[in-house]
PDB file of C-alpha atoms in Angstrom:
ATOM      1  CA  UNK A   1    -166.462  70.233 -91.530  1.00  0.00           C
ATOM      2  CA  UNK A   2    -165.544  73.745 -92.597  1.00  0.00           C
ATOM      3  CA  UNK A   3    -166.283  76.996 -90.822  1.00  0.00           C
ATOM      4  CA  UNK A   4    -168.051  79.827 -92.621  1.00  0.00           C
ATOM      5  CA  UNK A   5    -164.786  81.734 -93.143  1.00  0.00           C
ATOM      6  CA  UNK A   6    -163.215  78.688 -94.792  1.00  0.00           C
ATOM      7  CA  UNK A   7    -166.267  78.187 -96.993  1.00  0.00           C
ATOM      8  CA  UNK A   8    -166.194  81.812 -98.121  1.00  0.00           C
ATOM      9  CA  UNK A   9    -162.514  81.467 -99.039  1.00  0.00           C
ATOM     10  CA  UNK A  10    -163.136  78.256-100.963  1.00  0.00           C
ATOM     11  CA  UNK A  11    -165.937  80.007-102.835  1.00  0.00           C
ATOM     12  CA  UNK A  12    -163.755  82.912-103.919  1.00  0.00           C
ATOM     13  CA  UNK A  13    -160.940  80.590-104.944  1.00  0.00           C
ATOM     14  CA  UNK A  14    -163.192  78.259-106.888  1.00  0.00           C
ATOM     15  CA  UNK A  15    -165.021  80.901-108.903  1.00  0.00           C
ATOM     16  CA  UNK A  16    -162.262  81.391-111.457  1.00  0.00           C
ATOM     17  CA  UNK A  17    -161.772  77.712-112.356  1.00  0.00           C
ATOM     18  CA  UNK A  18    -165.532  77.117-112.266  1.00  0.00           C
ATOM     19  CA  UNK A  19    -166.206  80.109-114.497  1.00  0.00           C
ATOM     20  CA  UNK A  20    -163.679  78.788-116.981  1.00  0.00           C
ATOM     21  CA  UNK A  21    -165.293  75.369-117.033  1.00  0.00           C
ATOM     22  CA  UNK A  22    -168.849  76.679-117.081  1.00  0.00           C
ATOM     23  CA  UNK A  23    -168.423  79.393-119.677  1.00  0.00           C
ATOM     24  CA  UNK A  24    -165.201  78.603-121.532  1.00  0.00           C
ATOM     25  CA  UNK A  25    -163.741  82.092-120.984  1.00  0.00           C
ATOM     26  CA  UNK A  26    -160.249  83.029-119.915  1.00  0.00           C
ATOM     27  CA  UNK A  27    -160.581  82.552-116.154  1.00  0.00           C
ATOM     28  CA  UNK A  28    -158.491  85.647-115.374  1.00  0.00           C
ATOM     29  CA  UNK A  29    -160.531  87.972-117.595  1.00  0.00           C
ATOM     30  CA  UNK A  30    -163.939  86.499-116.868  1.00  0.00           C
ATOM     31  CA  UNK A  31    -166.878  88.819-116.382  1.00  0.00           C
ATOM     32  CA  UNK A  32    -170.306  87.380-115.459  1.00  0.00           C
ATOM     33  CA  UNK A  33    -172.567  87.364-118.478  1.00  0.00           C
ATOM     34  CA  UNK A  34    -176.245  88.200-118.649  1.00  0.00           C
ATOM     35  CA  UNK A  35    -178.686  85.350-119.156  1.00  0.00           C
ATOM     36  CA  UNK A  36    -179.207  86.248-122.802  1.00  0.00           C
ATOM     37  CA  UNK A  37    -175.462  86.133-123.492  1.00  0.00           C
ATOM     38  CA  UNK A  38    -174.590  82.706-122.132  1.00  0.00           C
ATOM     39  CA  UNK A  39    -176.631  79.551-121.941  1.00  0.00           C
ATOM     40  CA  UNK A  40    -177.040  78.265-118.409  1.00  0.00           C
ATOM     41  CA  UNK A  41    -175.133  75.112-117.547  1.00  0.00           C
ATOM     42  CA  UNK A  42    -175.867  72.334-115.108  1.00  0.00           C
ATOM     43  CA  UNK A  43    -173.862  71.548-111.972  1.00  0.00           C
ATOM     44  CA  UNK A  44    -173.523  68.009-110.631  1.00  0.00           C
ATOM     45  CA  UNK A  45    -171.982  67.632-107.180  1.00  0.00           C
ATOM     46  CA  UNK A  46    -170.253  64.572-105.726  1.00  0.00           C
ATOM     47  CA  UNK A  47    -168.746  64.758-102.276  1.00  0.00           C
ATOM     48  CA  UNK A  48    -168.740  64.509 -98.521  1.00  0.00           C
ATOM     49  CA  UNK A  49    -169.712  66.818 -95.638  1.00  0.00           C
ATOM     50  CA  UNK A  50    -168.123  69.880 -97.256  1.00  0.00           C
ATOM     51  CA  UNK A  51    -170.637  69.679-100.118  1.00  0.00           C
ATOM     52  CA  UNK A  52    -173.617  67.803 -98.598  1.00  0.00           C
ATOM     53  CA  UNK A  53    -176.782  69.958 -98.921  1.00  0.00           C
ATOM     54  CA  UNK A  54    -178.669  67.639 -96.589  1.00  0.00           C
ATOM     55  CA  UNK A  55    -178.811  64.219 -98.244  1.00  0.00           C
ATOM     56  CA  UNK A  56    -177.859  62.388 -95.073  1.00  0.00           C
ATOM     57  CA  UNK A  57    -181.011  63.457 -93.244  1.00  0.00           C
ATOM     58  CA  UNK A  58    -182.986  61.312 -95.711  1.00  0.00           C
ATOM     59  CA  UNK A  59    -180.925  58.159 -95.218  1.00  0.00           C
ATOM     60  CA  UNK A  60    -182.700  55.139 -93.698  1.00  0.00           C
ATOM     61  CA  UNK A  61    -182.743  54.989 -89.908  1.00  0.00           C
ATOM     62  CA  UNK A  62    -181.183  58.439 -89.477  1.00  0.00           C
ATOM     63  CA  UNK A  63    -182.248  60.253 -86.301  1.00  0.00           C
ATOM     64  CA  UNK A  64    -181.549  63.744 -84.991  1.00  0.00           C
ATOM     65  CA  UNK A  65    -178.865  62.251 -82.764  1.00  0.00           C
ATOM     66  CA  UNK A  66    -177.242  60.654 -85.813  1.00  0.00           C
ATOM     67  CA  UNK A  67    -177.334  63.836 -87.875  1.00  0.00           C
ATOM     68  CA  UNK A  68    -177.123  66.993 -85.759  1.00  0.00           C
ATOM     69  CA  UNK A  69    -177.122  69.325 -88.799  1.00  0.00           C
ATOM     70  CA  UNK A  70    -180.912  69.200 -88.652  1.00  0.00           C
ATOM     71  CA  UNK A  71    -180.796  71.023 -85.305  1.00  0.00           C
ATOM     72  CA  UNK A  72    -179.845  74.533 -84.178  1.00  0.00           C
ATOM     73  CA  UNK A  73    -177.419  76.320 -84.621  1.00  0.00           C
ATOM     74  CA  UNK A  74    -176.759  74.786 -88.064  1.00  0.00           C
ATOM     75  CA  UNK A  75    -178.237  76.956 -90.788  1.00  0.00           C
ATOM     76  CA  UNK A  76    -178.629  79.999 -88.543  1.00  0.00           C
ATOM     77  CA  UNK A  77    -177.397  82.409 -91.240  1.00  0.00           C
ATOM     78  CA  UNK A  78    -179.051  82.880 -94.637  1.00  0.00           C
ATOM     79  CA  UNK A  79    -181.582  80.052 -94.212  1.00  0.00           C
ATOM     80  CA  UNK A  80    -182.374  80.925 -90.578  1.00  0.00           C
ATOM     81  CA  UNK A  81    -183.173  77.296 -89.835  1.00  0.00           C
ATOM     82  CA  UNK A  82    -181.298  73.963 -89.890  1.00  0.00           C
ATOM     83  CA  UNK A  83    -181.522  72.251 -93.276  1.00  0.00           C
ATOM     84  CA  UNK A  84    -178.988  69.425 -93.154  1.00  0.00           C
ATOM     85  CA  UNK A  85    -175.963  71.416 -94.304  1.00  0.00           C
ATOM     86  CA  UNK A  86    -172.963  71.109 -92.002  1.00  0.00           C
ATOM     87  CA  UNK A  87    -172.542  74.867 -91.991  1.00  0.00           C
ATOM     88  CA  UNK A  88    -174.104  77.893 -90.376  1.00  0.00           C
ATOM     89  CA  UNK A  89    -175.302  78.947 -93.846  1.00  0.00           C
ATOM     90  CA  UNK A  90    -174.603  78.162 -97.470  1.00  0.00           C
ATOM     91  CA  UNK A  91    -171.935  75.750 -98.677  1.00  0.00           C
ATOM     92  CA  UNK A  92    -169.589  76.051-101.654  1.00  0.00           C
ATOM     93  CA  UNK A  93    -171.915  74.474-104.271  1.00  0.00           C
ATOM     94  CA  UNK A  94    -174.673  76.923-103.236  1.00  0.00           C
ATOM     95  CA  UNK A  95    -172.441  79.892-104.033  1.00  0.00           C
ATOM     96  CA  UNK A  96    -171.217  78.296-107.252  1.00  0.00           C
ATOM     97  CA  UNK A  97    -174.785  77.654-108.406  1.00  0.00           C
ATOM     98  CA  UNK A  98    -175.738  81.254-107.653  1.00  0.00           C
ATOM     99  CA  UNK A  99    -172.700  82.539-109.531  1.00  0.00           C
ATOM    100  CA  UNK A 100    -173.677  80.421-112.564  1.00  0.00           C
ATOM    101  CA  UNK A 101    -177.291  81.649-112.489  1.00  0.00           C
ATOM    102  CA  UNK A 102    -178.543  78.238-111.394  1.00  0.00           C
ATOM    103  CA  UNK A 103    -180.984  77.469-108.627  1.00  0.00           C
ATOM    104  CA  UNK A 104    -179.563  76.210-105.356  1.00  0.00           C
ATOM    105  CA  UNK A 105    -179.352  72.433-105.718  1.00  0.00           C
ATOM    106  CA  UNK A 106    -181.517  70.515-103.235  1.00  0.00           C
ATOM    107  CA  UNK A 107    -180.453  67.135-101.814  1.00  0.00           C
ATOM    108  CA  UNK A 108    -180.859  64.390-104.410  1.00  0.00           C
ATOM    109  CA  UNK A 109    -182.698  62.263-101.827  1.00  0.00           C
ATOM    110  CA  UNK A 110    -185.165  64.997-100.951  1.00  0.00           C
ATOM    111  CA  UNK A 111    -188.618  63.499-101.594  1.00  0.00           C
ATOM    112  CA  UNK A 112    -189.907  66.387-103.709  1.00  0.00           C
ATOM    113  CA  UNK A 113    -190.720  66.332-107.433  1.00  0.00           C
ATOM    114  CA  UNK A 114    -187.464  65.971-109.340  1.00  0.00           C
ATOM    115  CA  UNK A 115    -186.109  68.500-111.838  1.00  0.00           C
ATOM    116  CA  UNK A 116    -182.476  67.935-112.739  1.00  0.00           C
ATOM    117  CA  UNK A 117    -182.088  70.400-115.605  1.00  0.00           C
ATOM    118  CA  UNK A 118    -179.907  72.586-113.347  1.00  0.00           C
ATOM    119  CA  UNK A 119    -178.014  69.559-112.036  1.00  0.00           C
ATOM    120  CA  UNK A 120    -178.082  67.546-108.829  1.00  0.00           C
ATOM    121  CA  UNK A 121    -176.152  67.087-105.592  1.00  0.00           C
ATOM    122  CA  UNK A 122    -175.363  63.577-104.405  1.00  0.00           C
ATOM    123  CA  UNK A 123    -172.889  64.603-101.678  1.00  0.00           C
ATOM    124  CA  UNK A 124    -173.138  62.851 -98.337  1.00  0.00           C
ATOM    125  CA  UNK A 125    -171.516  63.752 -95.013  1.00  0.00           C
ATOM    126  CA  UNK A 126    -169.122  61.001 -93.982  1.00  0.00           C
ATOM    127  CA  UNK A 127    -168.985  59.488 -97.451  1.00  0.00           C
ATOM    128  CA  UNK A 128    -165.809  58.061 -98.876  1.00  0.00           C
ATOM    129  CA  UNK A 129    -164.423  57.011-102.199  1.00  0.00           C
ATOM    130  CA  UNK A 130    -164.406  53.454-100.864  1.00  0.00           C
ATOM    131  CA  UNK A 131    -167.588  51.563-100.016  1.00  0.00           C
ATOM    132  CA  UNK A 132    -166.245  50.471 -96.628  1.00  0.00           C
ATOM    133  CA  UNK A 133    -165.605  54.039 -95.453  1.00  0.00           C
ATOM    134  CA  UNK A 134    -168.366  55.010 -92.997  1.00  0.00           C
ATOM    135  CA  UNK A 135    -170.999  52.450 -94.083  1.00  0.00           C
ATOM    136  CA  UNK A 136    -174.511  53.864 -94.241  1.00  0.00           C
ATOM    137  CA  UNK A 137    -173.515  57.060 -96.029  1.00  0.00           C
ATOM    138  CA  UNK A 138    -173.738  57.601 -99.790  1.00  0.00           C
ATOM    139  CA  UNK A 139    -170.325  56.391-100.923  1.00  0.00           C
ATOM    140  CA  UNK A 140    -168.914  57.433-104.289  1.00  0.00           C
ATOM    141  CA  UNK A 141    -170.036  54.319-106.216  1.00  0.00           C
ATOM    142  CA  UNK A 142    -173.570  54.870-104.921  1.00  0.00           C
ATOM    143  CA  UNK A 143    -173.418  58.561-105.843  1.00  0.00           C
ATOM    144  CA  UNK A 144    -172.375  57.514-109.341  1.00  0.00           C
ATOM    145  CA  UNK A 145    -175.347  55.147-109.565  1.00  0.00           C
ATOM    146  CA  UNK A 146    -177.656  58.014-108.580  1.00  0.00           C
ATOM    147  CA  UNK A 147    -176.078  60.125-111.316  1.00  0.00           C
ATOM    148  CA  UNK A 148    -176.801  57.345-113.801  1.00  0.00           C
ATOM    149  CA  UNK A 149    -180.457  57.465-112.725  1.00  0.00           C
ATOM    150  CA  UNK A 150    -180.458  61.217-113.326  1.00  0.00           C
ATOM    151  CA  UNK A 151    -179.025  60.840-116.837  1.00  0.00           C
ATOM    152  CA  UNK A 152    -181.818  58.416-117.693  1.00  0.00           C
ATOM    153  CA  UNK A 153    -184.462  60.802-116.355  1.00  0.00           C
ATOM    154  CA  UNK A 154    -182.955  63.658-118.359  1.00  0.00           C
ATOM    155  CA  UNK A 155    -183.058  61.536-121.507  1.00  0.00           C
ATOM    156  CA  UNK A 156    -186.741  60.848-120.910  1.00  0.00           C
ATOM    157  CA  UNK A 157    -187.481  64.495-120.164  1.00  0.00           C
ATOM    158  CA  UNK A 158    -185.338  66.232-122.799  1.00  0.00           C
ATOM    159  CA  UNK A 159    -184.676  63.576-125.383  1.00  0.00           C
ATOM    160  CA  UNK A 160    -181.333  61.937-126.060  1.00  0.00           C
ATOM    161  CA  UNK A 161    -179.755  64.799-128.006  1.00  0.00           C
ATOM    162  CA  UNK A 162    -180.640  67.611-125.576  1.00  0.00           C
ATOM    163  CA  UNK A 163    -179.695  65.479-122.587  1.00  0.00           C
ATOM    164  CA  UNK A 164    -176.331  64.762-124.199  1.00  0.00           C
ATOM    165  CA  UNK A 165    -175.746  68.493-124.710  1.00  0.00           C
ATOM    166  CA  UNK A 166    -176.665  69.319-121.117  1.00  0.00           C
ATOM    167  CA  UNK A 167    -174.448  66.583-119.673  1.00  0.00           C
ATOM    168  CA  UNK A 168    -171.549  67.523-121.911  1.00  0.00           C
ATOM    169  CA  UNK A 169    -171.644  71.209-121.002  1.00  0.00           C
ATOM    170  CA  UNK A 170    -172.228  70.637-117.273  1.00  0.00           C
ATOM    171  CA  UNK A 171    -169.577  70.976-114.573  1.00  0.00           C
ATOM    172  CA  UNK A 172    -168.942  68.066-112.204  1.00  0.00           C
ATOM    173  CA  UNK A 173    -167.799  69.412-108.834  1.00  0.00           C
ATOM    174  CA  UNK A 174    -166.098  66.842-106.593  1.00  0.00           C
ATOM    175  CA  UNK A 175    -164.728  66.870-103.047  1.00  0.00           C
ATOM    176  CA  UNK A 176    -163.998  63.434-101.659  1.00  0.00           C
ATOM    177  CA  UNK A 177    -161.198  61.383-100.134  1.00  0.00           C
ATOM    178  CA  UNK A 178    -160.662  62.898 -96.700  1.00  0.00           C
ATOM    179  CA  UNK A 179    -162.928  60.440 -94.900  1.00  0.00           C
ATOM    180  CA  UNK A 180    -161.086  57.490 -96.439  1.00  0.00           C
ATOM    181  CA  UNK A 181    -157.825  58.715 -94.916  1.00  0.00           C
ATOM    182  CA  UNK A 182    -159.417  59.440 -91.550  1.00  0.00           C
ATOM    183  CA  UNK A 183    -160.628  55.830 -91.536  1.00  0.00           C
ATOM    184  CA  UNK A 184    -157.190  54.531 -92.524  1.00  0.00           C
ATOM    185  CA  UNK A 185    -155.377  56.640 -89.935  1.00  0.00           C
ATOM    186  CA  UNK A 186    -157.779  55.643 -87.165  1.00  0.00           C
ATOM    187  CA  UNK A 187    -156.806  52.024 -87.856  1.00  0.00           C
ATOM    188  CA  UNK A 188    -153.045  52.402 -88.274  1.00  0.00           C
ATOM    189  CA  UNK A 189    -152.071  55.862 -86.988  1.00  0.00           C
ATOM    190  CA  UNK A 190    -148.282  56.008 -87.322  1.00  0.00           C
ATOM    191  CA  UNK A 191    -147.833  52.223 -87.509  1.00  0.00           C
ATOM    192  CA  UNK A 192    -148.543  51.713 -91.209  1.00  0.00           C
ATOM    193  CA  UNK A 193    -145.452  51.117 -93.309  1.00  0.00           C
ATOM    194  CA  UNK A 194    -144.747  53.317 -96.303  1.00  0.00           C
ATOM    195  CA  UNK A 195    -145.761  50.501 -98.649  1.00  0.00           C
ATOM    196  CA  UNK A 196    -149.080  49.971 -96.824  1.00  0.00           C
ATOM    197  CA  UNK A 197    -149.822  53.692 -97.046  1.00  0.00           C
ATOM    198  CA  UNK A 198    -148.945  53.767-100.744  1.00  0.00           C
ATOM    199  CA  UNK A 199    -151.097  50.731-101.449  1.00  0.00           C
ATOM    200  CA  UNK A 200    -154.087  52.342 -99.741  1.00  0.00           C
ATOM    201  CA  UNK A 201    -153.620  55.618-101.600  1.00  0.00           C
ATOM    202  CA  UNK A 202    -153.460  53.703-104.882  1.00  0.00           C
ATOM    203  CA  UNK A 203    -156.748  51.976-104.006  1.00  0.00           C
ATOM    204  CA  UNK A 204    -158.453  55.287-103.260  1.00  0.00           C
ATOM    205  CA  UNK A 205    -157.087  56.912-106.426  1.00  0.00           C
ATOM    206  CA  UNK A 206    -157.958  53.830-108.476  1.00  0.00           C
ATOM    207  CA  UNK A 207    -161.567  53.976-107.324  1.00  0.00           C
ATOM    208  CA  UNK A 208    -161.684  57.726-107.978  1.00  0.00           C
ATOM    209  CA  UNK A 209    -160.382  57.098-111.484  1.00  0.00           C
ATOM    210  CA  UNK A 210    -163.084  54.494-112.071  1.00  0.00           C
ATOM    211  CA  UNK A 211    -165.751  56.992-110.969  1.00  0.00           C
ATOM    212  CA  UNK A 212    -164.333  59.699-113.237  1.00  0.00           C
ATOM    213  CA  UNK A 213    -164.376  57.278-116.137  1.00  0.00           C
ATOM    214  CA  UNK A 214    -167.986  56.483-115.216  1.00  0.00           C
ATOM    215  CA  UNK A 215    -168.931  60.174-115.278  1.00  0.00           C
ATOM    216  CA  UNK A 216    -167.201  60.516-118.641  1.00  0.00           C
ATOM    217  CA  UNK A 217    -169.007  57.481-120.066  1.00  0.00           C
ATOM    218  CA  UNK A 218    -172.333  59.030-119.005  1.00  0.00           C
ATOM    219  CA  UNK A 219    -171.523  62.266-120.825  1.00  0.00           C
ATOM    220  CA  UNK A 220    -169.527  64.338-118.335  1.00  0.00           C
ATOM    221  CA  UNK A 221    -166.552  66.270-119.688  1.00  0.00           C
ATOM    222  CA  UNK A 222    -165.728  69.133-117.288  1.00  0.00           C
ATOM    223  CA  UNK A 223    -164.397  68.198-113.855  1.00  0.00           C
ATOM    224  CA  UNK A 224    -163.716  70.631-110.994  1.00  0.00           C
ATOM    225  CA  UNK A 225    -161.910  69.028-108.056  1.00  0.00           C
ATOM    226  CA  UNK A 226    -161.384  70.340-104.551  1.00  0.00           C
ATOM    227  CA  UNK A 227    -158.441  68.260-103.374  1.00  0.00           C
ATOM    228  CA  UNK A 228    -157.909  66.867 -99.881  1.00  0.00           C
ATOM    229  CA  UNK A 229    -157.506  69.541 -97.233  1.00  0.00           C
ATOM    230  CA  UNK A 230    -154.933  69.638 -94.421  1.00  0.00           C
ATOM    231  CA  UNK A 231    -156.548  66.730 -92.583  1.00  0.00           C
ATOM    232  CA  UNK A 232    -154.116  66.829 -89.671  1.00  0.00           C
ATOM    233  CA  UNK A 233    -154.957  70.465 -88.917  1.00  0.00           C
ATOM    234  CA  UNK A 234    -158.623  69.850 -88.182  1.00  0.00           C
ATOM    235  CA  UNK A 235    -159.447  70.336 -84.487  1.00  0.00           C
ATOM    236  CA  UNK A 236    -160.886  66.845 -84.027  1.00  0.00           C
ATOM    237  CA  UNK A 237    -157.744  65.307 -85.571  1.00  0.00           C
ATOM    238  CA  UNK A 238    -155.447  67.271 -83.282  1.00  0.00           C
ATOM    239  CA  UNK A 239    -157.586  66.444 -80.261  1.00  0.00           C
ATOM    240  CA  UNK A 240    -157.741  62.745 -81.155  1.00  0.00           C
ATOM    241  CA  UNK A 241    -154.084  62.154 -81.991  1.00  0.00           C
ATOM    242  CA  UNK A 242    -152.010  64.933 -80.431  1.00  0.00           C
ATOM    243  CA  UNK A 243    -153.935  67.086 -77.996  1.00  0.00           C
ATOM    244  CA  UNK A 244    -150.767  69.012 -77.072  1.00  0.00           C
ATOM    245  CA  UNK A 245    -150.502  70.573 -80.530  1.00  0.00           C
ATOM    246  CA  UNK A 246    -151.120  74.319 -80.541  1.00  0.00           C
ATOM    247  CA  UNK A 247    -149.959  75.630 -83.900  1.00  0.00           C
ATOM    248  CA  UNK A 248    -148.811  72.401 -85.533  1.00  0.00           C
ATOM    249  CA  UNK A 249    -150.792  69.625 -87.234  1.00  0.00           C
ATOM    250  CA  UNK A 250    -150.856  65.805 -87.124  1.00  0.00           C
ATOM    251  CA  UNK A 251    -148.144  64.997 -89.658  1.00  0.00           C
ATOM    252  CA  UNK A 252    -149.324  61.458 -90.416  1.00  0.00           C
ATOM    253  CA  UNK A 253    -152.656  62.744 -91.724  1.00  0.00           C
ATOM    254  CA  UNK A 254    -150.960  65.654 -93.463  1.00  0.00           C
ATOM    255  CA  UNK A 255    -148.678  63.271 -95.323  1.00  0.00           C
ATOM    256  CA  UNK A 256    -151.580  61.120 -96.506  1.00  0.00           C
ATOM    257  CA  UNK A 257    -153.381  64.188 -97.845  1.00  0.00           C
ATOM    258  CA  UNK A 258    -150.276  65.437 -99.671  1.00  0.00           C
ATOM    259  CA  UNK A 259    -149.617  62.054-101.261  1.00  0.00           C
ATOM    260  CA  UNK A 260    -153.251  61.763-102.301  1.00  0.00           C
ATOM    261  CA  UNK A 261    -153.256  65.219-103.884  1.00  0.00           C
ATOM    262  CA  UNK A 262    -150.083  64.508-105.844  1.00  0.00           C
ATOM    263  CA  UNK A 263    -151.535  61.252-107.163  1.00  0.00           C
ATOM    264  CA  UNK A 264    -154.874  62.909-107.963  1.00  0.00           C
ATOM    265  CA  UNK A 265    -153.209  65.655-110.017  1.00  0.00           C
ATOM    266  CA  UNK A 266    -151.267  63.021-111.958  1.00  0.00           C
ATOM    267  CA  UNK A 267    -154.382  60.964-112.695  1.00  0.00           C
ATOM    268  CA  UNK A 268    -156.395  63.963-113.867  1.00  0.00           C
ATOM    269  CA  UNK A 269    -153.594  65.028-116.187  1.00  0.00           C
ATOM    270  CA  UNK A 270    -153.420  61.504-117.589  1.00  0.00           C
ATOM    271  CA  UNK A 271    -157.182  61.322-118.133  1.00  0.00           C
ATOM    272  CA  UNK A 272    -157.098  64.659-119.948  1.00  0.00           C
ATOM    273  CA  UNK A 273    -154.542  63.228-122.359  1.00  0.00           C
ATOM    274  CA  UNK A 274    -156.498  60.010-122.878  1.00  0.00           C
ATOM    275  CA  UNK A 275    -160.151  61.059-123.012  1.00  0.00           C
ATOM    276  CA  UNK A 276    -161.271  63.381-125.835  1.00  0.00           C
ATOM    277  CA  UNK A 277    -162.970  66.514-124.480  1.00  0.00           C
ATOM    278  CA  UNK A 278    -162.053  65.804-120.851  1.00  0.00           C
ATOM    279  CA  UNK A 279    -161.142  69.009-118.980  1.00  0.00           C
ATOM    280  CA  UNK A 280    -160.342  69.532-115.327  1.00  0.00           C
ATOM    281  CA  UNK A 281    -159.506  72.159-112.744  1.00  0.00           C
ATOM    282  CA  UNK A 282    -158.136  71.615-109.225  1.00  0.00           C
ATOM    283  CA  UNK A 283    -158.623  73.950-106.288  1.00  0.00           C
ATOM    284  CA  UNK A 284    -155.645  73.534-103.935  1.00  0.00           C
ATOM    285  CA  UNK A 285    -157.720  73.290-100.780  1.00  0.00           C
ATOM    286  CA  UNK A 286    -154.789  71.813 -98.837  1.00  0.00           C
ATOM    287  CA  UNK A 287    -152.621  74.900 -99.341  1.00  0.00           C
ATOM    288  CA  UNK A 288    -155.357  77.493 -98.969  1.00  0.00           C
ATOM    289  CA  UNK A 289    -156.877  76.132 -95.787  1.00  0.00           C
ATOM    290  CA  UNK A 290    -153.593  75.012 -94.273  1.00  0.00           C
ATOM    291  CA  UNK A 291    -152.079  78.466 -94.512  1.00  0.00           C
ATOM    292  CA  UNK A 292    -155.115  79.968 -92.808  1.00  0.00           C
ATOM    293  CA  UNK A 293    -154.847  77.474 -89.974  1.00  0.00           C
ATOM    294  CA  UNK A 294    -151.129  77.991 -89.440  1.00  0.00           C
ATOM    295  CA  UNK A 295    -150.904  81.715 -90.232  1.00  0.00           C
ATOM    296  CA  UNK A 296    -154.282  83.251 -89.383  1.00  0.00           C
ATOM    297  CA  UNK A 297    -152.881  86.731 -88.739  1.00  0.00           C
ATOM    298  CA  UNK A 298    -152.117  87.078 -92.448  1.00  0.00           C
ATOM    299  CA  UNK A 299    -155.831  87.086 -93.234  1.00  0.00           C
ATOM    300  CA  UNK A 300    -157.269  90.069 -91.424  1.00  0.00           C
ATOM    301  CA  UNK A 301    -157.901  91.753 -88.095  1.00  0.00           C
ATOM    302  CA  UNK A 302    -160.555  89.245 -86.988  1.00  0.00           C
ATOM    303  CA  UNK A 303    -158.168  86.327 -87.366  1.00  0.00           C
ATOM    304  CA  UNK A 304    -155.547  87.986 -85.183  1.00  0.00           C
ATOM    305  CA  UNK A 305    -157.716  87.543 -82.107  1.00  0.00           C
ATOM    306  CA  UNK A 306    -157.155  83.799 -82.394  1.00  0.00           C
ATOM    307  CA  UNK A 307    -153.371  83.945 -82.504  1.00  0.00           C
ATOM    308  CA  UNK A 308    -151.720  83.180 -79.190  1.00  0.00           C
TER     309      UNK A 308
END
């Protein structure tokens, strides 16, 4: 989970790459256009708790105890009531949608009438790239199957040609992988050999690659990735594996995240060279968040109160 300050930072850092992908402008000289200057684009979101707008509250057999984000104080800012987001207010895709002049994307599983012309969010708290990561959540293969359903509905609603245009100009925002490594580390901790770690990372990246190919085959061309954050710096990780840490982080989890991010960057570069029209942007979440955890005083007066 990310605090509001982290979410705000991710928003600011993502706007430039997203604006480039959404509008095709130089990301450093981008100025928001009026509605009559730029056609609106769609935003499709795949991810975990960082991007979940509340899908998990609609999963079978979910109770309040299972999903506390439907209770106070979640949602206390902006919405002024809990709505399933694991945040006190909006999450990154909400800000991105607003920036792109799109409506705030509701949970895909929300049982309201469906309109996917602005996109859809399939993100699910606890979800992993792998099916076996946190069973009962909406894993990445299942999210991809939901996206396939959406493409078929868009074809029925808009016709094949218009649906193809919408899907091709849309941005596909993805944040996933952290839960897979939490699951792996909970099983092995520091006991996994280097080869076992590498094999697992290759499995995660291989499944991510398959999903990206699936998005491409369904018409997606513009990918925006938030890579794995500094997993070992999260409070629950430090408490679980090294409760004596004050300013440091759990290195085993940190190493997995770094290796994953390196492999992810390589795969995206390779796909760009292989798939016509495929474009991508990566937000270095690991670096941005990690520096704020380890050096909070660099980021303003408020943060200094938390430095011992």
